[in-house]
Amino acid sequence: GAGVSQSPSNKVTEKGKDVELRCDPISGHTALYWYRQSLGQGLEFLIYFQGNSAPDKSGLPSDRFSAERTGGSVSTLTIQRTQQEDSAVYLCASSLATTGGYEQYFGPGTRLTVT
Amino acid sequence: RKEVEQDPGPFNVPEGATVAFNCTYSNSASQSFFWYRQDCRKEPKLLMSVYSSGNEDGRFTAQLNRASQYISLLIRDSKLSDSATYLCVVNFSTGGFKTIFGAGTRLFVKA
């Protein structure tokens, strides 16, 4: 079946512009996660959504970052007034749930470059 | 102390060698554990879950030691294609669900 998809695959933007990154999770997966990975670094947790519960935003690095998930499916991560330090690969993952040991499946990521 | 720690390596081993990685975690309420593999400039891919009784998948064996709070991954008969970064993942639900990835251990298998 279809895996997690993300768009765009690459995004180059100028400092100060806003960007939107999209994630389509695996159908039926109730949990959705966003991570950020800078070159040569580990995964940095940003936010996760579980069903209709309020999202856990504890990993968002600043108030320039926000995310929403409409209809329990597609999610959009928005970065306002982008800075050069926002350059990274943004990864989305989904899982059946957040309890019971369900595995996360990742999309291919969006490579964001802020010039 | 980080909540999940891994030896960053790199581990450089010849083909056919056996190599083992450990991943320590600090939260004793941790509930589920996984190993992922990440190739250069690719997304992480699930390698295997880690069960309390230990589990094996071909050349790969994963074990959990709750008393000492670590998980391990053993790779037997290493192949060139095993070269990658191996990430451990720990999930726990204390005060709300949390998932933490280790920073990864780099493995290079050479001919």
Tab-separated table of C-alpha atoms in Angstrom:
chain	number	residue	atom	x	y	z
A	1	GLY	CA	0.000	0.000	0.000
A	2	ALA	CA	0.929	3.655	-0.181
A	3	GLY	CA	3.427	4.887	2.335
A	4	VAL	CA	3.836	8.302	3.895
A	5	SER	CA	4.243	11.009	1.299
A	6	GLN	CA	5.624	14.517	1.710
A	7	SER	CA	5.707	17.545	-0.534
A	8	PRO	CA	7.607	19.314	-1.796
A	9	SER	CA	10.686	17.097	-1.812
A	10	ASN	CA	12.917	20.160	-1.977
A	11	LYS	CA	12.227	23.771	-1.130
A	12	VAL	CA	14.554	26.730	-1.477
A	13	THR	CA	13.313	29.955	0.030
A	14	GLU	CA	14.661	33.346	0.915
A	15	LYS	CA	15.205	34.352	4.501
A	16	GLY	CA	12.073	35.970	5.914
A	17	LYS	CA	9.603	34.142	3.693
A	18	ASP	CA	6.968	31.715	4.975
A	19	VAL	CA	6.929	28.067	3.890
A	20	GLU	CA	4.391	25.259	4.123
A	21	LEU	CA	5.359	21.614	4.156
A	22	ARG	CA	2.797	18.891	3.603
A	23	CYS	CA	2.514	15.334	4.893
A	24	ASP	CA	0.084	12.618	3.823
A	25	PRO	CA	0.187	9.794	6.362
A	26	ILE	CA	-0.569	6.150	5.736
A	27	SER	CA	-4.313	5.634	5.504
A	28	GLY	CA	-5.778	4.603	8.844
A	29	HIS	CA	-2.839	5.795	10.909
A	30	THR	CA	-4.102	7.922	13.768
A	31	ALA	CA	-0.763	9.285	14.956
A	32	LEU	CA	1.363	11.702	12.954
A	33	TYR	CA	4.774	13.098	13.866
A	34	TRP	CA	7.044	15.843	12.550
A	35	TYR	CA	10.800	15.792	13.020
A	36	ARG	CA	13.681	17.919	11.841
A	37	GLN	CA	17.125	16.614	10.951
A	38	SER	CA	20.065	18.894	10.285
A	39	LEU	CA	23.004	17.602	8.263
A	40	GLY	CA	24.891	14.944	10.179
A	41	GLN	CA	22.643	15.265	13.209
A	42	GLY	CA	19.983	13.124	14.857
A	43	LEU	CA	16.241	13.544	14.639
A	44	GLU	CA	14.751	16.456	16.542
A	45	PHE	CA	11.132	15.892	17.574
A	46	LEU	CA	8.856	18.819	16.703
A	47	ILE	CA	5.202	17.892	17.199
A	48	TYR	CA	2.826	14.973	17.125
A	49	PHE	CA	-0.901	14.516	16.613
A	50	GLN	CA	-2.935	11.609	17.967
A	51	GLY	CA	-6.492	11.296	16.731
A	52	ASN	CA	-8.621	14.207	17.908
A	53	SER	CA	-6.487	14.970	20.955
A	54	ALA	CA	-4.685	18.259	21.346
A	55	PRO	CA	-1.265	17.992	19.663
A	56	ASP	CA	1.932	17.796	21.654
A	57	LYS	CA	3.800	20.902	20.532
A	58	SER	CA	6.584	20.620	23.076
A	59	GLY	CA	9.296	20.194	20.447
A	60	LEU	CA	8.537	23.256	18.335
A	61	PRO	CA	11.665	25.451	18.506
A	62	SER	CA	9.920	28.821	18.331
A	63	ASP	CA	6.554	30.450	17.753
A	64	ARG	CA	7.460	30.782	14.086
A	65	PHE	CA	6.663	27.088	13.761
A	66	SER	CA	3.118	25.765	13.707
A	67	ALA	CA	1.363	22.677	12.425
A	68	GLU	CA	-2.147	21.536	11.841
A	69	ARG	CA	-3.815	18.323	10.885
A	70	THR	CA	-7.103	18.572	9.070
A	71	GLY	CA	-9.687	15.816	9.259
A	72	GLY	CA	-7.312	13.555	11.106
A	73	SER	CA	-5.296	12.938	7.956
A	74	VAL	CA	-3.130	15.426	6.042
A	75	SER	CA	-0.838	17.666	8.068
A	76	THR	CA	0.838	20.945	7.217
A	77	LEU	CA	3.914	22.317	8.977
A	78	THR	CA	4.281	26.070	8.563
A	79	ILE	CA	7.418	28.040	9.232
A	80	GLN	CA	6.989	31.803	9.269
A	81	ARG	CA	9.757	34.328	8.628
A	82	THR	CA	12.268	31.592	7.840
A	83	GLN	CA	15.824	31.891	9.108
A	84	GLN	CA	18.971	30.233	7.792
A	85	GLU	CA	19.116	27.975	10.845
A	86	ASP	CA	15.767	26.500	9.752
A	87	SER	CA	17.591	24.785	6.870
A	88	ALA	CA	17.216	21.043	7.437
A	89	VAL	CA	15.320	17.988	6.296
A	90	TYR	CA	11.804	17.909	7.713
A	91	LEU	CA	10.539	14.375	8.190
A	92	CYS	CA	7.005	13.238	8.792
A	93	ALA	CA	6.049	9.853	10.214
A	94	SER	CA	2.791	8.104	11.028
A	95	SER	CA	1.786	5.145	13.146
A	96	LEU	CA	-1.357	3.268	14.061
A	97	ALA	CA	-1.330	4.783	17.552
A	98	THR	CA	1.015	6.078	20.162
A	99	THR	CA	0.501	3.268	22.645
A	100	GLY	CA	1.022	-0.435	22.378
A	101	GLY	CA	4.372	-0.217	20.696
A	102	TYR	CA	3.273	0.785	17.230
A	103	GLU	CA	6.061	1.478	14.759
A	104	GLN	CA	6.503	4.805	13.016
A	105	TYR	CA	6.800	4.880	9.227
A	106	PHE	CA	8.607	7.810	7.678
A	107	GLY	CA	8.068	9.798	4.543
A	108	PRO	CA	11.000	10.761	2.300
A	109	GLY	CA	11.271	14.206	3.850
A	110	THR	CA	11.332	17.780	2.584
A	111	ARG	CA	14.778	19.314	2.237
A	112	LEU	CA	14.446	22.994	3.148
A	113	THR	CA	17.167	25.448	2.251
A	114	VAL	CA	16.889	29.031	3.444
A	115	THR	CA	19.159	31.422	1.556
B	1	ARG	CA	22.274	13.107	30.807
B	2	LYS	CA	20.379	12.503	27.567
B	3	GLU	CA	17.224	10.426	27.798
B	4	VAL	CA	18.479	8.081	25.064
B	5	GLU	CA	22.170	7.648	24.363
B	6	GLN	CA	24.073	5.793	21.692
B	7	ASP	CA	27.767	5.463	20.931
B	8	PRO	CA	28.093	7.576	17.765
B	9	GLY	CA	30.897	5.391	16.399
B	10	PRO	CA	31.862	5.053	13.684
B	11	PHE	CA	32.280	1.323	13.846
B	12	ASN	CA	34.550	0.113	11.051
B	13	VAL	CA	34.335	-3.646	10.572
B	14	PRO	CA	35.326	-6.102	7.833
B	15	GLU	CA	32.764	-8.111	5.925
B	16	GLY	CA	31.687	-11.174	7.855
B	17	ALA	CA	32.328	-9.632	11.252
B	18	THR	CA	29.873	-9.576	14.125
B	19	VAL	CA	29.137	-6.142	15.541
B	20	ALA	CA	26.973	-5.022	18.438
B	21	PHE	CA	25.488	-1.657	19.373
B	22	ASN	CA	23.973	-0.595	22.655
B	23	CYS	CA	21.466	2.108	23.418
B	24	THR	CA	20.835	3.251	26.988
B	25	TYR	CA	17.716	5.009	28.214
B	26	SER	CA	17.041	6.865	31.423
B	27	ASN	CA	13.286	6.569	31.906
B	28	SER	CA	12.419	3.343	33.681
B	29	ALA	CA	8.793	3.705	32.545
B	30	SER	CA	9.807	3.219	28.912
B	31	GLN	CA	7.397	0.892	27.182
B	32	SER	CA	8.398	0.112	23.635
B	33	PHE	CA	11.657	0.001	21.763
B	34	PHE	CA	12.755	-0.137	18.151
B	35	TRP	CA	15.808	-0.121	15.930
B	36	TYR	CA	15.795	1.894	12.732
B	37	ARG	CA	18.318	2.074	9.934
B	38	GLN	CA	19.075	5.301	8.096
B	39	ASP	CA	21.089	5.463	4.904
B	40	CYS	CA	22.842	8.655	3.868
B	41	ARG	CA	20.338	11.344	2.810
B	42	LYS	CA	17.416	8.951	3.232
B	43	GLU	CA	14.622	8.652	5.762
B	44	PRO	CA	14.859	6.214	8.692
B	45	LYS	CA	13.413	2.782	8.004
B	46	LEU	CA	12.201	0.369	10.637
B	47	LEU	CA	14.649	-2.467	11.152
B	48	MET	CA	12.991	-4.313	13.998
B	49	SER	CA	11.003	-3.959	17.169
B	50	VAL	CA	12.640	-5.018	20.430
B	51	TYR	CA	10.686	-7.425	22.591
B	52	SER	CA	11.246	-8.232	26.233
B	53	SER	CA	12.172	-11.814	25.413
B	54	GLY	CA	14.594	-10.750	22.698
B	55	ASN	CA	13.991	-11.325	19.023
B	56	GLU	CA	15.863	-12.324	15.932
B	57	ASP	CA	15.404	-11.563	12.253
B	58	GLY	CA	17.938	-13.302	10.077
B	59	ARG	CA	21.363	-11.915	10.881
B	60	PHE	CA	19.940	-9.339	13.295
B	61	THR	CA	19.223	-9.919	16.985
B	62	ALA	CA	17.685	-7.351	19.302
B	63	GLN	CA	17.612	-7.589	23.075
B	64	LEU	CA	16.163	-5.574	25.927
B	65	ASN	CA	17.652	-5.368	29.394
B	66	ARG	CA	15.154	-3.548	31.594
B	67	ALA	CA	17.210	-3.900	34.759
B	68	SER	CA	20.150	-2.056	33.239
B	69	GLN	CA	17.968	0.058	30.946
B	70	TYR	CA	19.513	-0.640	27.607
B	71	ILE	CA	18.680	-2.284	24.311
B	72	SER	CA	21.145	-3.896	21.973
B	73	LEU	CA	21.427	-4.791	18.316
B	74	LEU	CA	23.705	-7.564	17.127
B	75	ILE	CA	24.562	-7.976	13.457
B	76	ARG	CA	26.171	-11.238	12.430
B	77	ASP	CA	28.053	-11.908	9.193
B	78	SER	CA	28.151	-8.205	8.274
B	79	LYS	CA	27.556	-7.272	4.638
B	80	LEU	CA	28.737	-4.194	2.772
B	81	SER	CA	25.062	-3.251	2.483
B	82	ASP	CA	24.766	-3.070	6.272
B	83	SER	CA	26.744	0.184	6.200
B	84	ALA	CA	24.358	2.802	7.579
B	85	THR	CA	23.439	4.690	10.721
B	86	TYR	CA	21.457	2.702	13.268
B	87	LEU	CA	18.980	4.609	15.429
B	88	CYS	CA	17.327	3.351	18.577
B	89	VAL	CA	13.889	4.601	19.572
B	90	VAL	CA	12.346	4.583	23.026
B	91	ASN	CA	8.676	5.329	23.710
B	92	PHE	CA	7.134	6.008	27.088
B	93	SER	CA	3.870	7.396	28.448
B	94	THR	CA	4.798	9.118	31.688
B	95	GLY	CA	2.815	12.347	31.795
B	96	GLY	CA	1.820	11.925	28.180
B	97	PHE	CA	3.258	9.979	25.300
B	98	LYS	CA	6.826	10.671	24.296
B	99	THR	CA	9.045	9.200	21.604
B	100	ILE	CA	12.786	9.739	21.608
B	101	PHE	CA	15.284	8.825	18.945
B	102	GLY	CA	18.918	8.253	19.747
B	103	ALA	CA	21.460	10.216	17.743
B	104	GLY	CA	22.534	7.060	15.934
B	105	THR	CA	25.559	4.815	15.574
B	106	ARG	CA	27.397	4.840	12.256
B	107	LEU	CA	28.549	1.521	10.843
B	108	PHE	CA	30.962	1.057	7.963
B	109	VAL	CA	31.469	-2.457	6.645
B	110	LYS	CA	34.487	-2.768	4.411
B	111	ALA	CA	35.532	-5.457	1.956
